[in-house]
XYZ file of C-alpha atoms in Angstrom:
370
model
C -0.121 0.264 0.503
C 1.595 3.443 -1.269
C 2.226 6.635 1.154
C -0.521 8.476 0.212
C -2.952 6.116 0.473
C -1.990 5.406 3.911
C -1.900 9.306 4.943
C -5.327 10.557 3.085
C -7.064 7.808 1.569
C -10.366 9.877 0.770
C -10.833 13.478 1.771
C -12.710 12.271 4.715
C -9.564 10.692 5.760
C -9.287 11.879 9.695
C -6.206 11.489 11.910
C -3.250 12.226 9.748
C -0.258 12.210 12.122
C 2.671 14.423 11.329
C 4.766 11.551 10.770
C 2.801 10.237 8.161
C 2.660 13.665 6.813
C 6.129 14.287 6.345
C 6.986 11.370 5.113
C 3.727 11.467 2.310
C 5.824 14.446 1.020
C 8.348 12.088 -0.564
C 5.952 11.571 -3.507
C 5.294 15.407 -4.210
C 6.413 16.890 -7.204
C 9.600 19.196 -6.857
C 7.222 22.542 -6.949
C 5.042 21.297 -4.023
C 7.887 20.293 -1.902
C 9.698 23.567 -2.471
C 6.292 25.111 -1.941
C 6.143 23.214 1.283
C 9.715 24.696 2.301
C 9.252 28.289 1.637
C 6.000 28.687 3.715
C 7.594 27.592 6.843
C 10.789 29.418 5.804
C 8.905 32.330 5.434
C 6.808 32.161 8.923
C 9.597 32.169 10.812
C 10.917 35.672 8.578
C 7.282 36.589 8.706
C 8.030 37.434 12.748
C 10.997 40.301 11.940
C 10.122 43.586 12.546
C 8.799 45.571 8.842
C 8.673 42.399 7.346
C 5.422 42.958 6.011
C 6.228 45.925 4.988
C 8.936 44.752 2.532
C 7.683 41.902 1.161
C 3.557 42.383 1.607
C 1.519 44.613 -0.470
C 0.872 48.155 0.428
C -1.404 48.763 -2.358
C -0.337 52.666 -1.751
C 3.384 51.533 -2.747
C 2.827 48.827 -4.770
C 3.062 51.265 -8.384
C 3.997 54.349 -6.642
C 6.699 52.842 -4.978
C 7.707 49.767 -7.758
C 7.507 47.310 -5.146
C 6.734 44.613 -7.754
C 8.682 41.846 -6.381
C 5.359 41.866 -3.578
C 3.162 40.620 -5.895
C 5.520 37.026 -5.583
C 6.147 37.481 -1.749
C 3.041 38.655 -0.264
C 1.513 35.146 -0.601
C 3.954 33.815 1.574
C 3.770 36.227 4.731
C 1.966 34.577 7.143
C 1.998 35.160 11.156
C -0.141 33.135 13.066
C 0.713 29.269 13.745
C -2.955 28.485 12.230
C -2.432 30.079 9.133
C 0.637 27.739 8.853
C -0.875 24.800 9.302
C -3.711 25.683 6.981
C -1.340 26.361 4.345
C 0.325 23.022 4.997
C -3.075 21.570 4.744
C -4.055 23.473 1.239
C -0.084 22.390 -0.044
C -0.862 18.759 1.177
C -3.672 18.487 -0.710
C -2.761 20.081 -3.680
C 0.315 17.561 -3.783
C -1.586 14.859 -3.566
C -4.842 15.511 -5.580
C -3.598 18.100 -8.431
C -0.126 17.803 -9.256
C -0.654 14.234 -10.057
C -3.091 15.156 -12.867
C -1.578 17.997 -13.939
C 2.122 18.198 -13.403
C 4.475 20.165 -11.679
C 4.951 22.828 -14.413
C 1.205 23.251 -14.663
C 0.329 23.769 -10.847
C 3.429 26.390 -10.886
C 1.637 28.121 -13.229
C -1.689 27.718 -11.684
C 0.158 29.238 -8.735
C 1.827 31.887 -10.304
C -1.732 33.041 -12.382
C -4.113 32.302 -9.177
C -1.517 34.512 -6.506
C -0.092 37.576 -8.847
C -3.524 38.312 -10.714
C -5.510 38.321 -7.219
C -2.919 40.524 -5.468
C -3.374 43.269 -8.338
C -7.329 42.858 -8.137
C -7.078 43.062 -4.317
C -5.117 46.319 -4.571
C -7.081 47.681 -7.129
C -10.192 47.018 -4.760
C -8.191 49.317 -2.198
C -7.629 52.096 -4.557
C -10.736 52.350 -6.053
C -11.946 52.662 -1.938
C -9.737 55.399 -1.176
C -10.845 57.380 -4.402
C -14.529 56.733 -2.643
C -13.912 57.739 0.673
C -11.073 59.226 0.452
C -9.502 57.219 3.855
C -5.934 57.078 3.195
C -5.835 53.992 5.904
C -6.889 52.161 3.052
C -3.478 53.420 0.578
C -0.760 52.912 3.431
C -2.471 51.135 6.569
C -3.670 48.000 4.843
C -1.013 45.269 4.178
C -1.815 41.944 1.978
C -0.198 38.991 2.620
C -1.157 35.682 3.152
C -2.193 32.532 1.151
C -5.606 32.843 0.485
C -5.828 33.324 -2.821
C -3.792 30.023 -3.710
C -6.023 27.859 -1.267
C -9.341 29.808 -3.010
C -7.922 28.473 -6.157
C -6.451 24.578 -4.927
C -10.981 24.706 -4.227
C -11.653 25.697 -7.480
C -9.579 22.732 -9.206
C -10.795 20.106 -6.328
C -14.455 21.150 -7.758
C -13.411 20.342 -11.396
C -11.163 17.255 -10.873
C -13.086 15.705 -8.136
C -16.902 17.203 -8.245
C -18.020 13.963 -6.859
C -15.909 12.816 -3.785
C -17.968 12.738 -0.953
C -16.650 14.136 2.339
C -19.360 14.067 4.726
C -22.427 11.722 4.802
C -24.339 12.216 7.886
C -27.870 12.344 7.455
C -28.010 15.826 8.630
C -24.346 17.349 6.516
C -23.948 15.529 3.228
C -21.141 17.511 1.681
C -19.203 16.651 -1.767
C -16.036 18.360 -3.160
C -18.724 20.386 -5.588
C -19.983 22.054 -2.516
C -16.759 23.053 -0.828
C -15.585 26.635 -2.771
C -19.273 28.291 -1.393
C -18.480 27.054 1.832
C -15.469 28.152 2.675
C -16.301 31.557 1.083
C -19.455 31.649 3.571
C -17.316 30.273 6.421
C -14.674 33.047 5.371
C -17.125 35.500 5.484
C -18.644 35.062 8.644
C -14.879 35.110 10.404
C -14.462 38.386 8.886
C -17.608 40.285 10.145
C -16.501 38.575 13.200
C -13.171 39.916 12.938
C -11.289 36.726 13.538
C -9.517 37.317 10.168
C -8.741 40.003 8.461
C -10.877 41.911 5.508
C -7.978 41.507 3.038
C -7.906 37.518 3.654
C -11.394 37.413 2.872
C -10.570 39.502 -0.617
C -8.189 37.578 -1.369
C -10.206 34.466 -0.763
C -12.747 35.503 -3.294
C -10.219 36.244 -6.362
C -8.612 33.689 -5.797
C -11.365 31.635 -6.883
C -12.487 33.932 -9.332
C -9.233 33.935 -11.069
C -8.401 29.972 -10.788
C -12.424 29.628 -12.230
C -11.493 32.220 -15.258
C -8.599 31.020 -15.848
C -9.621 27.175 -15.900
C -12.788 27.593 -17.684
C -11.196 29.881 -20.545
C -7.047 29.737 -20.532
C -6.382 26.025 -19.678
C -4.089 24.466 -22.186
C -5.249 20.765 -22.782
C -3.280 18.686 -25.831
C -5.809 20.393 -28.451
C -8.015 22.854 -26.886
C -8.374 25.428 -23.774
C -10.880 25.523 -20.988
C -13.219 23.208 -19.987
C -16.604 23.518 -21.521
C -18.652 21.282 -19.519
C -21.682 22.742 -17.614
C -20.924 20.990 -14.026
C -18.333 23.931 -13.956
C -20.379 26.612 -14.756
C -19.988 29.794 -12.563
C -23.462 29.747 -11.314
C -22.711 25.751 -10.027
C -20.887 27.291 -7.563
C -23.860 28.264 -5.738
C -26.423 26.218 -4.267
C -29.382 24.788 -6.562
C -31.662 26.998 -5.252
C -29.702 30.172 -6.444
C -27.999 28.748 -9.940
C -30.805 30.534 -12.292
C -30.332 34.032 -11.046
C -26.844 33.765 -10.954
C -26.968 32.151 -14.567
C -28.642 35.199 -15.800
C -25.878 37.516 -14.288
C -23.089 35.417 -15.001
C -24.075 35.584 -18.406
C -24.519 39.297 -18.969
C -21.199 39.814 -17.476
C -19.341 37.308 -19.382
C -20.344 39.134 -22.340
C -19.221 42.191 -21.282
C -16.250 40.389 -20.317
C -16.485 38.735 -23.789
C -16.213 42.466 -25.436
C -12.831 43.817 -23.721
C -11.518 40.470 -24.556
C -11.180 39.108 -20.822
C -13.159 36.193 -21.349
C -13.272 34.531 -25.190
C -16.598 33.659 -26.463
C -17.559 29.855 -26.387
C -19.470 28.507 -29.626
C -19.980 24.607 -29.745
C -20.440 23.063 -32.980
C -22.325 19.913 -33.497
C -21.552 17.444 -37.042
C -25.539 16.236 -37.943
C -24.635 12.890 -39.923
C -27.166 11.747 -42.579
C -29.571 9.098 -42.059
C -27.890 5.738 -42.488
C -30.447 3.686 -44.719
C -30.381 0.446 -43.198
C -30.661 1.500 -39.652
C -32.876 4.981 -40.072
C -30.631 6.834 -37.044
C -29.332 10.737 -36.995
C -26.001 10.902 -35.175
C -24.841 13.739 -33.494
C -21.412 13.749 -33.416
C -18.816 16.445 -31.954
C -16.214 18.638 -32.804
C -12.544 17.896 -32.265
C -12.408 20.096 -29.509
C -15.257 18.972 -27.518
C -14.015 15.471 -28.000
C -11.255 16.446 -27.021
C -12.385 17.746 -24.270
C -14.474 14.232 -23.189
C -11.381 12.388 -23.629
C -9.387 14.539 -21.327
C -11.969 13.936 -19.144
C -12.567 10.196 -19.436
C -8.281 9.642 -18.999
C -8.611 11.498 -15.761
C -11.578 9.412 -14.740
C -9.364 6.569 -15.942
C -6.535 7.632 -14.213
C -8.291 8.114 -10.464
C -9.488 5.079 -11.016
C -6.441 3.115 -11.915
C -4.973 4.398 -9.284
C -7.242 3.747 -6.291
C -7.365 -0.239 -7.778
C -3.327 -0.628 -7.821
C -3.781 0.379 -3.681
C -6.116 -1.293 -2.825
C -7.391 -3.667 -5.458
C -5.090 -6.336 -6.122
C -4.153 -7.121 -2.391
C -7.834 -7.722 -1.605
C -8.491 -10.088 -4.950
C -5.649 -11.998 -3.535
C -6.838 -12.387 -0.389
C -10.167 -13.658 -1.693
C -8.888 -16.030 -3.826
C -9.494 -19.693 -2.706
C -6.611 -21.778 -1.865
C -6.176 -24.296 -5.096
C -8.295 -22.112 -7.317
C -6.538 -20.736 -10.491
C -8.132 -17.076 -11.021
C -9.022 -16.869 -14.990
C -7.855 -14.060 -17.094
C -8.270 -10.251 -16.270
C -9.968 -8.502 -19.283
C -7.944 -5.356 -19.502
C -10.200 -3.395 -21.953
C -11.588 -0.184 -20.497
C -15.510 0.496 -20.845
C -16.643 3.282 -22.560
C -17.393 6.066 -19.879
C -19.075 8.757 -22.123
C -20.291 8.111 -25.434
C -18.993 10.490 -28.006
C -22.031 10.819 -30.555
C -25.649 10.493 -29.673
C -27.432 8.303 -31.878
C -31.665 9.182 -32.677
C -34.054 6.983 -34.084
C -36.001 8.400 -36.624
C -39.057 6.333 -38.597
C -38.759 6.713 -41.941
C -42.144 5.644 -43.121
C -42.789 3.664 -45.810
C -39.566 5.231 -48.113
C -36.037 6.240 -46.755
C -35.575 9.779 -46.185
C -31.748 10.591 -47.289
C -30.575 13.873 -45.050
C -26.899 15.223 -46.228
C -24.768 16.135 -43.698
C -24.846 19.755 -42.003
C -23.026 21.710 -39.454
C -25.171 22.880 -36.756
C -23.270 25.850 -34.904
C -25.483 26.631 -31.776
C -24.422 28.965 -28.282
C -25.804 27.503 -24.693
C -26.248 30.382 -22.941
C -26.478 28.413 -19.658
C -23.232 27.020 -19.741
C -21.113 30.191 -21.095
C -20.169 31.486 -17.744
């Protein structure tokens, strides 16, 4: 049994010992190990007087003083031990569930994009607040620091990769991974209202979720396509089901505006309507290469996750259940198709067969654009 399975067999695992935690890091990629080392080192550096002034973001000093390096260092500054433990936990989750599927370079790119643009966005919020109110505390007394933006991004990535993973199956509390981003946002908002956590931390967390979703939805590069076109990863899907229709209307309107300014790209879906077969009288809808690649990518991720679980526990279980003296038969290694790449619609042609020429139908689905 692998170390990763001993430490965290699933997101529902409890009891993570310190020894097993550090043993599990041996299977992490280079970037995850380096990030764990960085946040630990910078935690101790955070106790140096004035360190937040030099490595954290001060909205009034970022552009006038040209402290551009703070966009890359602010995420590593945390002065509370519980923040360090929180950072370890989410880096650990990224190393176990995101990095094996994306690789080190993609996870590094995701980290840089999420933290950099979130830092810029929160800085812009405080600059606009100063322009509206005129309070100089927004410019020079506010310190933006912490890994909250990346934590929000990790939750969004987990929703994309493992949306149906069950965390809690209690009768009064049934939570899946897809519910985590909104649940975490509500908890963070309550903590900010109670002044247990700071407002910049809440803004960083919210910005991290938004920036990471825009990147994963529209820009992340795959083999032959970009982004994630699935209906289960729309912006409205982050909210409770009762609020999703209203959120979808607002999100689609915002998406149209973002397309016009060039931040998001227009999502167009194409379908090839094949000719009706004279033998079966069936109408076949075929997906375009981009959508087929997206389906194949999801199938590959599902098979990879399934293979890892079978490799961790399936072989030993099968060996223990085999009766002595009995020989196991050959194992079929052919994977079943998880999702069809074409849909077949039967069509009755009556007394004579109707021949349809292949046409291309271009459609846009308003409910899944944003």
